[in-house]
Tab-separated table of C-alpha atoms in Angstrom:
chain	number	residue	atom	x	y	z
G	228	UNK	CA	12.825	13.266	-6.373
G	229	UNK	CA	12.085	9.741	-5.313
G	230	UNK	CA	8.906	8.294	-4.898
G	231	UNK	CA	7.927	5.443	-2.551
G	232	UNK	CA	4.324	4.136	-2.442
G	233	UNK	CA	3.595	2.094	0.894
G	234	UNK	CA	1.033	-0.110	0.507
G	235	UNK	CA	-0.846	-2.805	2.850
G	236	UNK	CA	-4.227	-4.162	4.458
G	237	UNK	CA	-5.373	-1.543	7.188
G	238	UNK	CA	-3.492	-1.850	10.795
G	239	UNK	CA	-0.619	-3.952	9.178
G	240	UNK	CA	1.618	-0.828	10.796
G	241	UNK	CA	1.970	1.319	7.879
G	242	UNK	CA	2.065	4.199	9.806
G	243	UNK	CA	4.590	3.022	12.524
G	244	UNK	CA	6.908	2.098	9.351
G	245	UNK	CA	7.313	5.207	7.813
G	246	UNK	CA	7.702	7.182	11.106
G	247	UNK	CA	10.151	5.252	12.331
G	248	UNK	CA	12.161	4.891	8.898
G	249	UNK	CA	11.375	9.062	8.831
G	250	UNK	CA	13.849	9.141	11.705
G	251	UNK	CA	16.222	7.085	9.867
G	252	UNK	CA	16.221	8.746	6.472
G	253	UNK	CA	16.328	12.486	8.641
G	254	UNK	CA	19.285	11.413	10.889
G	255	UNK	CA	21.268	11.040	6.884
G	256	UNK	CA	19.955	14.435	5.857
G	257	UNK	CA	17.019	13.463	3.647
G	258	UNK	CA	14.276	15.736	3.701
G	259	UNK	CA	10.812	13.735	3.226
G	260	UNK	CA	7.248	14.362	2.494
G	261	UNK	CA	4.094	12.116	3.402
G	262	UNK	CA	0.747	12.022	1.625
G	263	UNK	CA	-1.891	9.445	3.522
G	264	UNK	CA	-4.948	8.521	1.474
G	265	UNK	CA	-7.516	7.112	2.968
G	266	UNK	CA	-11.189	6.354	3.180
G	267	UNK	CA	-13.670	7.998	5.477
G	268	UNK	CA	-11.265	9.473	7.821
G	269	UNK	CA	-7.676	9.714	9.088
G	270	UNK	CA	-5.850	10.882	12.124
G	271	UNK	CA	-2.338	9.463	11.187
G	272	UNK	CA	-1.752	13.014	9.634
G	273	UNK	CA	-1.475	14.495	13.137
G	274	UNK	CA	0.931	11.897	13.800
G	275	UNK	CA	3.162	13.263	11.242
G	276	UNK	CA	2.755	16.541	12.569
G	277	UNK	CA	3.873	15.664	15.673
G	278	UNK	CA	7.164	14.943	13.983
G	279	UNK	CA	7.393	17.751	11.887
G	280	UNK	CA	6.974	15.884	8.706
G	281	UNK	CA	5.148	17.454	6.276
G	282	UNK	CA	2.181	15.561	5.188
G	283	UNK	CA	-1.122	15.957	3.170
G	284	UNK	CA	-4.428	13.747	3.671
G	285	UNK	CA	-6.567	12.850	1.178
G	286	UNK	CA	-10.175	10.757	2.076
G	287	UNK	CA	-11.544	9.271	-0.848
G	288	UNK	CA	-15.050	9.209	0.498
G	289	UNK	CA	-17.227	7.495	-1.785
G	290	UNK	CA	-14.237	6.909	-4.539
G	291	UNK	CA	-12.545	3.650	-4.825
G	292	UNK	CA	-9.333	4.660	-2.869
G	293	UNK	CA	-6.963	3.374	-5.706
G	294	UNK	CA	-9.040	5.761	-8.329
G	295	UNK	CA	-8.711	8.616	-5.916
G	296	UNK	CA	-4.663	8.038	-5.422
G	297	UNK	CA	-3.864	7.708	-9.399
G	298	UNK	CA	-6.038	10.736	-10.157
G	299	UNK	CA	-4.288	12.690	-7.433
G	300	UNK	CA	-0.397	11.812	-7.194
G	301	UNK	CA	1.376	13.891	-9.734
G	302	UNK	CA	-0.064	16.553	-7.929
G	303	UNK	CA	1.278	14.842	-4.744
G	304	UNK	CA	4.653	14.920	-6.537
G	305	UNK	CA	4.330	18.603	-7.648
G	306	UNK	CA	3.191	19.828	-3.773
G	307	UNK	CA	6.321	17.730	-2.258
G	308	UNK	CA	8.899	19.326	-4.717
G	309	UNK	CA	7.118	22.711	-4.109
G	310	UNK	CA	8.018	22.306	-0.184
G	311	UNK	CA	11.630	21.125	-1.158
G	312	UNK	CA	11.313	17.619	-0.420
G	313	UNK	CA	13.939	15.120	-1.587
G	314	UNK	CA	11.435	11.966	-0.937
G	315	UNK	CA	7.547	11.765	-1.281
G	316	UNK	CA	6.103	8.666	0.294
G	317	UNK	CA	2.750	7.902	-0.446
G	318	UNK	CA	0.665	5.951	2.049
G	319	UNK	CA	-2.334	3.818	0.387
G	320	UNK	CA	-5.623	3.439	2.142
G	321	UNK	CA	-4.843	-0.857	1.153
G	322	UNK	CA	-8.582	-1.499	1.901
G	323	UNK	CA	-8.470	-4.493	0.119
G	324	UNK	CA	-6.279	-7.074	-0.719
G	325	UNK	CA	-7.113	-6.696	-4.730
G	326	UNK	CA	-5.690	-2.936	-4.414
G	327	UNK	CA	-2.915	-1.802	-7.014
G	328	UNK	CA	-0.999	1.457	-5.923
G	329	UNK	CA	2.146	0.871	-7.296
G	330	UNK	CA	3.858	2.634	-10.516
G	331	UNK	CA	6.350	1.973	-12.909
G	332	UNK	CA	9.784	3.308	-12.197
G	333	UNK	CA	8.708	4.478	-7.976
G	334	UNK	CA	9.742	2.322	-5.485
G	335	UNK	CA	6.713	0.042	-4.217
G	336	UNK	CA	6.520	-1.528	-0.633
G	337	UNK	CA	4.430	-3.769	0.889
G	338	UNK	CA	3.501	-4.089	4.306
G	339	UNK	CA	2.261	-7.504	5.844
G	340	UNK	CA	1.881	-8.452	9.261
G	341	UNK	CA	2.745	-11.935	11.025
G	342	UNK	CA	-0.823	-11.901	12.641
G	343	UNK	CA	-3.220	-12.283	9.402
G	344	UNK	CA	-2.035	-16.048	9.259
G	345	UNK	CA	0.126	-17.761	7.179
G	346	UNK	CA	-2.034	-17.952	3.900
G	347	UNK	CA	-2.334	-14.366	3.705
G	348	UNK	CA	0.495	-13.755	1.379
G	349	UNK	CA	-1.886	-15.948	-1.527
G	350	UNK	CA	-4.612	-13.965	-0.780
G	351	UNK	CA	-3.060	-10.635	-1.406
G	352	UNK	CA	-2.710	-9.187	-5.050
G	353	UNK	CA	-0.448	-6.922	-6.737
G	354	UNK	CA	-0.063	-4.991	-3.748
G	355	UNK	CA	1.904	-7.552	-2.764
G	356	UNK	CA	3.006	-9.649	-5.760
G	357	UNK	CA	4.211	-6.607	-7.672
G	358	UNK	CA	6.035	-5.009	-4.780
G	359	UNK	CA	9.772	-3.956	-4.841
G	360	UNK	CA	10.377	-4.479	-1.178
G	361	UNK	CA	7.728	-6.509	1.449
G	362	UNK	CA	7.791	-5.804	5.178
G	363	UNK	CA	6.607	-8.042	7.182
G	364	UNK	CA	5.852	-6.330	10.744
G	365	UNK	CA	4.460	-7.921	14.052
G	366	UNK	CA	7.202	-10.839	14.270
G	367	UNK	CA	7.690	-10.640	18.043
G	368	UNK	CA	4.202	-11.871	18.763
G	369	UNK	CA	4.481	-15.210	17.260
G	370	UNK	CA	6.918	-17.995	17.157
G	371	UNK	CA	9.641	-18.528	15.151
G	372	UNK	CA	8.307	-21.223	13.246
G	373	UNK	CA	5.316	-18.911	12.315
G	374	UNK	CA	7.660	-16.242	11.268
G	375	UNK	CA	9.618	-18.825	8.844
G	376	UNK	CA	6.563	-20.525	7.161
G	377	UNK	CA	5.147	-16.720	6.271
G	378	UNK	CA	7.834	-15.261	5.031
G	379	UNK	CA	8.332	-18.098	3.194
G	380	UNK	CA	4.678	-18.073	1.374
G	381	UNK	CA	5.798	-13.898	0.993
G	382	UNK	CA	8.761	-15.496	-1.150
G	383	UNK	CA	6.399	-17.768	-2.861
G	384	UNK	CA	4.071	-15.250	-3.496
G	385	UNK	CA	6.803	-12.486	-4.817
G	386	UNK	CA	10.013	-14.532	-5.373
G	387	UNK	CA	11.717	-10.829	-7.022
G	388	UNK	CA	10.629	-8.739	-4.100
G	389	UNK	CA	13.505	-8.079	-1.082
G	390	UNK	CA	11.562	-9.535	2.145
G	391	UNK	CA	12.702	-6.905	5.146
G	392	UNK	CA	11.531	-7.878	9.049
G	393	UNK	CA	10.225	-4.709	10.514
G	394	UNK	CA	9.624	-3.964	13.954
G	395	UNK	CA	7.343	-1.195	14.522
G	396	UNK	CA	8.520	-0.326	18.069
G	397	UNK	CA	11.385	-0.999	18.388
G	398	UNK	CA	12.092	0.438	15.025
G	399	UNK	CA	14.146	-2.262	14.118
G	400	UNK	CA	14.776	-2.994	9.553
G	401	UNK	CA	14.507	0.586	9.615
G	402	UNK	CA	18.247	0.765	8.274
G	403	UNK	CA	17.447	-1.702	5.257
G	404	UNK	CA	14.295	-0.271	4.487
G	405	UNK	CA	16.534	3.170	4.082
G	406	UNK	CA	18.738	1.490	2.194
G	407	UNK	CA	16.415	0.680	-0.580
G	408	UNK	CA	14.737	3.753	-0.406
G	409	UNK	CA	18.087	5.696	-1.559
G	410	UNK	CA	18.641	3.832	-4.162
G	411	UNK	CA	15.008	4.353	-5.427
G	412	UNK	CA	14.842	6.508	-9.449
G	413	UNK	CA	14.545	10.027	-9.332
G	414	UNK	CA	11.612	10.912	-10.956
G	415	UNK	CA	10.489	14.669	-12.268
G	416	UNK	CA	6.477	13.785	-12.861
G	417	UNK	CA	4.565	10.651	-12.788
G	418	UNK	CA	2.470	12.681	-16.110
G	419	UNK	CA	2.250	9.651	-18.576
G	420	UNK	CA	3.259	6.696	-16.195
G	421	UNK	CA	1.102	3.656	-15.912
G	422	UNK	CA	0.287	1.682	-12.982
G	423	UNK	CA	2.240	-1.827	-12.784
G	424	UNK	CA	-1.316	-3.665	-12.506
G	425	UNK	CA	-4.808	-2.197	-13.601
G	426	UNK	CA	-6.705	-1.576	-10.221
G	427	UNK	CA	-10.193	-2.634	-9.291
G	428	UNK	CA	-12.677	-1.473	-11.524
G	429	UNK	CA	-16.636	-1.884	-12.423
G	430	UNK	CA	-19.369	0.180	-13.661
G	431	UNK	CA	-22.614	-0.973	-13.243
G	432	UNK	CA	-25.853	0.544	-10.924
G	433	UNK	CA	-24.945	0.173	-7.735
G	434	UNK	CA	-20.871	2.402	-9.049
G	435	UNK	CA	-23.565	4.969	-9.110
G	436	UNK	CA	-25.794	4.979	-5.901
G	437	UNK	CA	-28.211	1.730	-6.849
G	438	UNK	CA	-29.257	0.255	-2.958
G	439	UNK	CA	-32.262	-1.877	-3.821
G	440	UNK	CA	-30.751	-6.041	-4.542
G	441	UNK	CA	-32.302	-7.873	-7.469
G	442	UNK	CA	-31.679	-8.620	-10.840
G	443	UNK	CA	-33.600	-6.184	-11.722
G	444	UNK	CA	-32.032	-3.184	-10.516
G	445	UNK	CA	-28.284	-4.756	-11.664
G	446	UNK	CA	-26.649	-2.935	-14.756
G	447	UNK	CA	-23.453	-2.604	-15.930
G	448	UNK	CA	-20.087	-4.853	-15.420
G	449	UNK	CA	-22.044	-7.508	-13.053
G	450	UNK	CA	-20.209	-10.677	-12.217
G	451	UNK	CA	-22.521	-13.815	-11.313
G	452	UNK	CA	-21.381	-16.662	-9.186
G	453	UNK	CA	-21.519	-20.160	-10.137
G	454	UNK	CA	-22.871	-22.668	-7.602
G	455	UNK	CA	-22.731	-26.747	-7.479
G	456	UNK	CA	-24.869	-28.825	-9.066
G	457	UNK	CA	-27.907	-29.788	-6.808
G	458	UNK	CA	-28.262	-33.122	-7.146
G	459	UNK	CA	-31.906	-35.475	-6.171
């Protein structure tokens, strides 16, 4: 089976992505599964439904998102194999731009959108810098120049990944998207794979349920800031 992992910020058009390459990858025969993590709450699921793919939710809740997807998708893998699946795409929640969903040997898109500005692609971490594949949606809302100077900083930021224009209604880099998708690994269990990038981490008091600010109620990894010199 292959296994995709779709990452990106929240409303970069994720969702429109993988339903419209769905329609691709079904028109060639490919029978696909979705799992969506997210945070609090989802409805993309039902938009899934609607199309008759197959697709599981998980909300993290209270979990760091990326925690919650690497301690949940071999069993993602083993539910889309039980249903006879021939792809699993997993959907990350991307709720920040330090986030690290991707695994060694799966296939690992990014999604980016023309409208964060054209610095984004700097700001963004290994979502984005260890990514396979970046698609950069939303191109028909601003100019051409603005299209050129951010995928260029994409390059810049990822010079190995393949940069794909996606159109999310028109459902256009669909084809290429597909494209790389077939020729993803097959893969029988992600048991004993590592992550391409360690993902956020800290334990200190507030990991745990600490509310109250002061240095006297901070434990754990902490990380201070430095601040200019305050001169007379």
């Amino acid at each position: 089976m292959r296994v995709i992992t779709v990452a990106g910020p929240p409303s970069v058009g994720k969702t429109s992505l993988i339903l419209k390459l769905a329609k691709t990858l079904r028109e060639e025969g490919q029978k696909l599964a979705v799992v969506k993590f997210d945070c609090l709450s989802t409805d993309d699921d039902l938009l899934y439904r609607r199309e008759k793919i197959p697709v599981a939710a998980g909300l993290a809740g209270s979990v760091c998102p990326d925690h919650f997807f690497v301690s949940n998708i071999d069993d993602c893998l083993q539910w889309a194999q039980d249903i006879g699946a021939d792809l699993l795409i997993a959907e990350s929640a991307g709720l920040c731009n330090r986030c690290s969903p991707h695994v060694q040997g799966a296939l690992a898109v990014c999604v980016v959108d023309n409208l964060s500005g054209v610095h984004t692609p700097k700001k963004i971490g290994p979502m984005l810098k260890m990514a396979d594949v970046v698609a950069i949606t939303k191109g028909d809302i601003v100019s051409q120049a603005e299209r050129e100077v951010f995928a260029h900083n994409v390059w810049r930021a990822n010079p190995q990944a393949q940069i794909v224009a996606f159109n999310g209604l028109t459902g256009q880099g669909a084809g290429e998207l597909a494209f790389h998708m077939r020729g993803a690994p097959d893969i029988e269990t992600l048991e004993g794979r590592r992550l391409r990038f360690p993902m956020p981490s800290a334990i200190c008091s507030y990991c745990i349920g600490e509310t109250c600010i002061g240095e006297n109620h901070q434990r754990g990894n902490v990380r201070k800031m430095r601040f200019p010199e305050v001169l007379a």
